Structures are given as structure tokens and as C-alpha cells.
mmCIF file of C-alpha atoms in Angstrom:
data_model
loop_
_atom_site.group_PDB
_atom_site.id
_atom_site.type_symbol
_atom_site.label_atom_id
_atom_site.label_comp_id
_atom_site.label_asym_id
_atom_site.label_seq_id
_atom_site.Cartn_x
_atom_site.Cartn_y
_atom_site.Cartn_z
ATOM 1 C CA UNK A 1 -0.134 -0.117 0.024
ATOM 2 C CA UNK A 2 1.202 3.439 -0.902
ATOM 3 C CA UNK A 3 0.036 6.686 1.092
ATOM 4 C CA UNK A 4 0.852 10.446 0.439
ATOM 5 C CA UNK A 5 0.086 13.114 2.691
ATOM 6 C CA UNK A 6 -1.869 15.235 0.495
ATOM 7 C CA UNK A 7 -5.451 15.646 -0.971
ATOM 8 C CA UNK A 8 -6.312 12.943 -3.307
ATOM 9 C CA UNK A 9 -7.257 15.275 -5.989
ATOM 10 C CA UNK A 10 -4.076 16.931 -6.000
ATOM 11 C CA UNK A 11 -2.224 13.624 -5.773
ATOM 12 C CA UNK A 12 -4.230 12.241 -8.872
ATOM 13 C CA UNK A 13 -3.590 15.490 -10.681
ATOM 14 C CA UNK A 14 0.260 15.453 -10.308
ATOM 15 C CA UNK A 15 0.288 11.784 -11.302
ATOM 16 C CA UNK A 16 -1.689 12.485 -14.474
ATOM 17 C CA UNK A 17 0.380 15.078 -15.645
ATOM 18 C CA UNK A 18 3.786 13.199 -14.804
ATOM 19 C CA UNK A 19 2.359 10.235 -16.756
ATOM 20 C CA UNK A 20 0.649 12.045 -19.764
ATOM 21 C CA UNK A 21 4.021 13.636 -20.613
ATOM 22 C CA UNK A 22 5.646 9.913 -20.547
ATOM 23 C CA UNK A 23 2.876 7.674 -21.991
ATOM 24 C CA UNK A 24 1.769 10.125 -24.730
ATOM 25 C CA UNK A 25 5.133 9.677 -26.371
ATOM 26 C CA UNK A 26 4.121 5.890 -26.966
ATOM 27 C CA UNK A 27 0.583 6.590 -28.100
ATOM 28 C CA UNK A 28 -0.948 5.839 -24.462
ATOM 29 C CA UNK A 29 -3.868 7.977 -23.327
ATOM 30 C CA UNK A 30 -4.670 8.108 -19.598
ATOM 31 C CA UNK A 31 -8.355 9.081 -18.641
ATOM 32 C CA UNK A 32 -9.111 10.096 -15.005
ATOM 33 C CA UNK A 33 -12.430 9.472 -13.553
ATOM 34 C CA UNK A 34 -13.755 10.714 -10.095
ATOM 35 C CA UNK A 35 -15.789 8.262 -8.243
ATOM 36 C CA UNK A 36 -17.686 7.642 -5.295
ATOM 37 C CA UNK A 37 -18.013 4.492 -3.195
ATOM 38 C CA UNK A 38 -15.939 2.661 -0.723
ATOM 39 C CA UNK A 39 -12.951 0.352 -0.807
ATOM 40 C CA UNK A 40 -14.679 -2.460 -2.844
ATOM 41 C CA UNK A 41 -15.786 0.143 -5.296
ATOM 42 C CA UNK A 42 -12.379 1.509 -5.883
ATOM 43 C CA UNK A 43 -10.881 -2.150 -6.118
ATOM 44 C CA UNK A 44 -13.394 -2.958 -8.777
ATOM 45 C CA UNK A 45 -12.316 -0.248 -10.736
ATOM 46 C CA UNK A 46 -8.878 -1.792 -11.035
ATOM 47 C CA UNK A 47 -9.970 -4.734 -12.735
ATOM 48 C CA UNK A 48 -8.822 -6.623 -15.020
ATOM 49 C CA UNK A 49 -5.548 -7.330 -13.242
ATOM 50 C CA UNK A 50 -2.486 -7.105 -15.501
ATOM 51 C CA UNK A 51 1.193 -8.507 -15.532
ATOM 52 C CA UNK A 52 4.218 -6.709 -16.959
ATOM 53 C CA UNK A 53 2.649 -3.320 -17.147
ATOM 54 C CA UNK A 54 0.184 -1.547 -14.524
ATOM 55 C CA UNK A 55 -2.743 -0.126 -16.655
ATOM 56 C CA UNK A 56 -4.996 1.187 -13.809
ATOM 57 C CA UNK A 57 -4.368 3.209 -10.514
ATOM 58 C CA UNK A 58 -6.589 4.616 -8.070
ATOM 59 C CA UNK A 59 -6.226 7.460 -5.450
ATOM 60 C CA UNK A 60 -8.677 7.276 -2.489
ATOM 61 C CA UNK A 61 -9.204 10.026 -0.217
ATOM 62 C CA UNK A 62 -9.046 8.583 3.419
ATOM 63 C CA UNK A 63 -10.565 9.669 6.675
ATOM 64 C CA UNK A 64 -7.656 11.983 7.256
ATOM 65 C CA UNK A 65 -5.023 14.001 5.398
ATOM 66 C CA UNK A 66 -3.490 10.975 3.624
ATOM 67 C CA UNK A 67 -4.520 9.807 0.141
ATOM 68 C CA UNK A 68 -4.108 5.875 -0.414
ATOM 69 C CA UNK A 69 -2.878 4.563 -3.398
ATOM 70 C CA UNK A 70 -3.318 1.149 -5.252
ATOM 71 C CA UNK A 71 -2.550 -0.174 -8.849
ATOM 72 C CA UNK A 72 -3.722 -3.207 -10.844
ATOM 73 C CA UNK A 73 -0.523 -5.287 -10.924
ATOM 74 C CA UNK A 74 -1.606 -9.031 -10.619
ATOM 75 C CA UNK A 75 1.026 -9.377 -8.280
ATOM 76 C CA UNK A 76 0.083 -6.683 -6.030
ATOM 77 C CA UNK A 77 0.405 -3.066 -5.979
ATOM 78 C CA UNK A 78 3.811 -1.439 -6.406
ATOM 79 C CA UNK A 79 3.473 1.886 -4.952
ATOM 80 C CA UNK A 80 7.287 2.635 -4.278
ATOM 81 C CA UNK A 81 7.912 4.436 -7.600
ATOM 82 C CA UNK A 82 4.885 6.509 -7.623
ATOM 83 C CA UNK A 83 5.191 7.491 -3.964
ATOM 84 C CA UNK A 84 8.826 8.277 -4.225
ATOM 85 C CA UNK A 85 8.259 10.367 -7.565
ATOM 86 C CA UNK A 86 5.566 12.503 -6.441
ATOM 87 C CA UNK A 87 6.910 13.074 -2.790
ATOM 88 C CA UNK A 88 10.001 14.276 -4.469
ATOM 89 C CA UNK A 89 8.363 16.306 -7.253
ATOM 90 C CA UNK A 90 5.704 17.952 -5.190
ATOM 91 C CA UNK A 91 7.313 18.027 -1.782
ATOM 92 C CA UNK A 92 5.143 15.794 -0.095
ATOM 93 C CA UNK A 93 5.327 13.028 2.757
ATOM 94 C CA UNK A 94 4.890 9.560 1.767
ATOM 95 C CA UNK A 95 4.565 5.972 3.130
ATOM 96 C CA UNK A 96 4.732 2.551 1.583
ATOM 97 C CA UNK A 97 3.612 -0.541 3.782
ATOM 98 C CA UNK A 98 3.838 -4.133 2.939
ATOM 99 C CA UNK A 99 2.029 -6.801 5.001
ATOM 100 C CA UNK A 100 2.283 -10.117 3.176
ATOM 101 C CA UNK A 101 1.370 -13.368 5.094
ATOM 102 C CA UNK A 102 3.096 -16.663 4.472
ATOM 103 C CA UNK A 103 1.277 -18.694 2.082
ATOM 104 C CA UNK A 104 4.101 -20.639 0.206
ATOM 105 C CA UNK A 105 3.304 -24.223 -0.346
ATOM 106 C CA UNK A 106 6.556 -26.012 -1.183
ATOM 107 C CA UNK A 107 4.847 -29.036 -2.712
ATOM 108 C CA UNK A 108 2.608 -26.850 -4.894
ATOM 109 C CA UNK A 109 5.548 -24.542 -5.615
ATOM 110 C CA UNK A 110 3.265 -21.679 -5.094
ATOM 111 C CA UNK A 111 2.371 -18.849 -2.841
ATOM 112 C CA UNK A 112 4.076 -16.210 -1.131
ATOM 113 C CA UNK A 113 6.770 -15.635 1.668
ATOM 114 C CA UNK A 114 6.124 -13.532 4.683
ATOM 115 C CA UNK A 115 7.328 -9.913 4.496
ATOM 116 C CA UNK A 116 6.529 -6.855 6.573
ATOM 117 C CA UNK A 117 7.952 -3.643 5.178
ATOM 118 C CA UNK A 118 7.568 0.255 6.251
ATOM 119 C CA UNK A 119 9.320 2.940 4.321
ATOM 120 C CA UNK A 120 8.800 6.893 4.753
ATOM 121 C CA UNK A 121 9.442 9.139 1.671
ATOM 122 C CA UNK A 122 10.365 12.807 2.075
ATOM 123 C CA UNK A 123 10.473 15.819 -0.295
ATOM 124 C CA UNK A 124 14.519 15.900 -0.465
ATOM 125 C CA UNK A 125 17.098 13.498 -1.851
ATOM 126 C CA UNK A 126 18.718 11.230 0.699
ATOM 127 C CA UNK A 127 21.363 8.540 0.390
ATOM 128 C CA UNK A 128 18.832 6.354 -1.338
ATOM 129 C CA UNK A 129 16.238 8.352 -3.499
ATOM 130 C CA UNK A 130 14.310 10.359 -0.922
ATOM 131 C CA UNK A 131 13.757 7.434 1.439
ATOM 132 C CA UNK A 132 13.917 8.738 5.110
ATOM 133 C CA UNK A 133 13.290 5.527 6.983
ATOM 134 C CA UNK A 134 13.107 1.789 6.425
ATOM 135 C CA UNK A 135 12.317 -1.012 8.510
ATOM 136 C CA UNK A 136 11.529 -4.643 7.310
ATOM 137 C CA UNK A 137 11.546 -8.103 8.363
ATOM 138 C CA UNK A 138 11.050 -10.493 5.308
ATOM 139 C CA UNK A 139 11.516 -13.968 4.100
ATOM 140 C CA UNK A 140 13.729 -13.760 1.143
ATOM 141 C CA UNK A 141 13.042 -17.145 -0.583
ATOM 142 C CA UNK A 142 13.534 -19.011 2.743
ATOM 143 C CA UNK A 143 16.323 -16.831 4.504
ATOM 144 C CA UNK A 144 15.098 -14.140 6.803
ATOM 145 C CA UNK A 145 16.447 -10.499 6.224
ATOM 146 C CA UNK A 146 16.149 -7.490 8.522
ATOM 147 C CA UNK A 147 16.622 -3.983 7.505
ATOM 148 C CA UNK A 148 16.836 -1.020 9.927
ATOM 149 C CA UNK A 149 17.883 2.128 8.192
ATOM 150 C CA UNK A 150 17.338 5.794 8.920
ATOM 151 C CA UNK A 151 16.458 8.122 11.719
ATOM 152 C CA UNK A 152 14.167 6.342 14.144
ATOM 153 C CA UNK A 153 10.911 8.073 15.124
ATOM 154 C CA UNK A 154 9.968 8.575 18.779
ATOM 155 C CA UNK A 155 7.047 6.202 18.815
ATOM 156 C CA UNK A 156 9.039 3.286 17.551
ATOM 157 C CA UNK A 157 9.415 0.177 19.830
ATOM 158 C CA UNK A 158 12.962 -0.579 19.429
ATOM 159 C CA UNK A 159 13.338 -3.267 21.949
ATOM 160 C CA UNK A 160 11.497 -5.565 19.331
ATOM 161 C CA UNK A 161 14.615 -5.040 16.795
ATOM 162 C CA UNK A 162 16.921 -7.119 19.312
ATOM 163 C CA UNK A 163 15.038 -10.317 19.404
ATOM 164 C CA UNK A 164 16.607 -13.431 18.324
ATOM 165 C CA UNK A 165 14.176 -14.374 15.567
ATOM 166 C CA UNK A 166 14.130 -12.017 12.563
ATOM 167 C CA UNK A 167 10.351 -12.533 11.899
ATOM 168 C CA UNK A 168 9.642 -11.342 15.504
ATOM 169 C CA UNK A 169 11.617 -7.943 15.106
ATOM 170 C CA UNK A 170 9.102 -6.387 12.926
ATOM 171 C CA UNK A 171 5.724 -7.898 12.944
ATOM 172 C CA UNK A 172 2.206 -6.919 11.047
ATOM 173 C CA UNK A 173 1.130 -5.767 14.456
ATOM 174 C CA UNK A 174 3.936 -3.494 15.011
ATOM 175 C CA UNK A 175 3.519 -2.112 11.323
ATOM 176 C CA UNK A 176 -0.088 -1.267 11.873
ATOM 177 C CA UNK A 177 0.775 0.378 15.179
ATOM 178 C CA UNK A 178 3.272 2.520 13.362
ATOM 179 C CA UNK A 179 1.061 3.454 10.800
ATOM 180 C CA UNK A 180 -1.689 4.489 13.345
ATOM 181 C CA UNK A 181 0.849 6.691 15.082
ATOM 182 C CA UNK A 182 1.422 8.605 11.643
ATOM 183 C CA UNK A 183 -2.522 8.938 11.315
ATOM 184 C CA UNK A 184 -3.013 5.916 8.865
ATOM 185 C CA UNK A 185 -5.496 3.247 9.941
ATOM 186 C CA UNK A 186 -4.361 1.109 6.879
ATOM 187 C CA UNK A 187 -6.111 -2.015 7.933
ATOM 188 C CA UNK A 188 -9.607 -0.522 9.116
ATOM 189 C CA UNK A 189 -11.941 -0.469 5.654
ATOM 190 C CA UNK A 190 -13.893 2.581 7.186
ATOM 191 C CA UNK A 191 -10.605 4.606 6.971
ATOM 192 C CA UNK A 192 -11.251 4.871 3.103
ATOM 193 C CA UNK A 193 -14.808 5.840 3.269
ATOM 194 C CA UNK A 194 -14.338 9.681 2.657
ATOM 195 C CA UNK A 195 -17.199 11.276 1.032
ATOM 196 C CA UNK A 196 -14.519 12.980 -1.231
ATOM 197 C CA UNK A 197 -14.465 9.517 -3.016
ATOM 198 C CA UNK A 198 -11.320 8.138 -5.316
ATOM 199 C CA UNK A 199 -9.779 8.961 -8.597
ATOM 200 C CA UNK A 200 -9.487 6.072 -10.995
ATOM 201 C CA UNK A 201 -6.571 6.852 -13.800
ATOM 202 C CA UNK A 202 -7.042 4.388 -16.683
ATOM 203 C CA UNK A 203 -4.405 3.834 -19.574
ATOM 204 C CA UNK A 204 -5.632 3.179 -22.888
ATOM 205 C CA UNK A 205 -3.915 2.279 -26.227
ATOM 206 C CA UNK A 206 -0.462 0.479 -26.970
ATOM 207 C CA UNK A 207 0.779 -1.755 -24.131
ATOM 208 C CA UNK A 208 3.666 -4.053 -23.185
ATOM 209 C CA UNK A 209 4.104 -6.814 -25.815
ATOM 210 C CA UNK A 210 4.126 -9.600 -23.134
ATOM 211 C CA UNK A 211 1.192 -7.975 -20.890
ATOM 212 C CA UNK A 212 -1.681 -10.276 -20.083
ATOM 213 C CA UNK A 213 -4.867 -9.672 -18.397
ATOM 214 C CA UNK A 214 -6.441 -11.593 -15.436
ATOM 215 C CA UNK A 215 -9.697 -11.819 -13.709
ATOM 216 C CA UNK A 216 -9.504 -11.924 -10.083
ATOM 217 C CA UNK A 217 -10.448 -15.413 -10.031
ATOM 218 C CA UNK A 218 -7.432 -16.289 -12.741
ATOM 219 C CA UNK A 219 -5.058 -14.415 -10.362
ATOM 220 C CA UNK A 220 -5.573 -16.990 -7.667
ATOM 221 C CA UNK A 221 -4.159 -19.841 -9.464
ATOM 222 C CA UNK A 222 -0.851 -17.843 -10.419
ATOM 223 C CA UNK A 223 2.509 -18.470 -8.365
ATOM 224 C CA UNK A 224 2.792 -15.189 -6.243
ATOM 225 C CA UNK A 225 -0.468 -14.124 -7.247
ATOM 226 C CA UNK A 226 -2.781 -11.598 -5.167
ATOM 227 C CA UNK A 227 -4.843 -14.617 -4.337
#
């Protein structure tokens, strides 16, 4: 999930201007549509899901000063490039959050490894892009990796970072707690129920040669798919 601390109308507008300058060169048009409805309505607008190239993005005004971002990648959203670029370009604050439960089935050879990640982006360049803070505990194909970079925030429970098992150093519960400290109730559906609605951006025209489209049901059968 991606979050940018600015009104959704402004974030969607900045994204549209940025992508139009890029996509028009390859004959791709981008249409912006302002919709109302909750989280399910926003997700329905992302269908069908696509591989290789993401064709639909949605910016949801939350019940706060944060805008939520999702795209229609069949393997799940990839908010980092969008959040990082817009924050640097527009002088905003952004957050990327990943909470993937372990669903890997070794016999079937499909599913996902557990990963919990939290990244904060700012308006200025840092040693790595404009990332101000990174915290992650992820199963990287069977090997657990812990990342702790950047200045710690006052609300962090740093005692967890010393636990023996890497998967215990940064848990989904801790991620949820940190996001709430920032004013983001990422895992509460009513957080996305603002009367301002959401903005759907849809690309049409030429696409990557290897791109394929999937229904939600079809994605369930893919190794690493969102199902």
C-alpha cells in the first residue's frame, strides 16, 4: 500500500500530469475518472489485473489528510515508484507499507513468503532516492532478512529489533501500530470511506507486448498472485 500526505484530487492530478508526459510519447492515453463509493468500489475499478505493465491506478481520499494508492498489478500493487517520485516532485510526505502473510506451499510450488515492510519518503533526496526511514523483516526465499535504516521515530518500539528471531523484530502488528501513529489506519476499511471518493486513472492504447490480463479468480492460480 502507498500513502501520500496530500488531498487525493491533487495527488491524482500530479500523477496524471507526470504520466501523460511519458505515456503520450508511446501513443497511450490516460483517462481520469472521479468516483464515489467505498474500498470495494475502488478495487473493482482496477479490474482486470495485468502483468508486466500496470494499466490502472486509484487514489483514495481517506478519513484523514492521507491519500491511499493502489494499482492493478496481478502480483499486487507496487507503490514505491509513484510515492517516491510524487513526494520528491511535489514536496510531500509518503509511506509505503507491505504486509504479506506466509502462504508458500513448497509441494505446490506456489504462494508468497511473509514480508513486513515500512518505508517513509520525504521531499528531499537522501542517500537512497528520497527514503527517510526503512524497516523490514522479510523471508527472502527461505532466508529471513532484517533491514533497519534511517533515523528512528519517537514512537518506535526499538526493543523488538533485538529479538533473536528476525521474523519477531518487525511484525504486522507493529507495522499497524506505527501506521496509526502517523494517522494511517491502513487495515480499517472505514478509513477509506471519505465522502470525497476516489480518482481512477486508466491507460488505453498500446501496451507492453508481453502484458496479459487476468480476472480476480484467474489471479488465484498464479504463483505469487494476489490470491
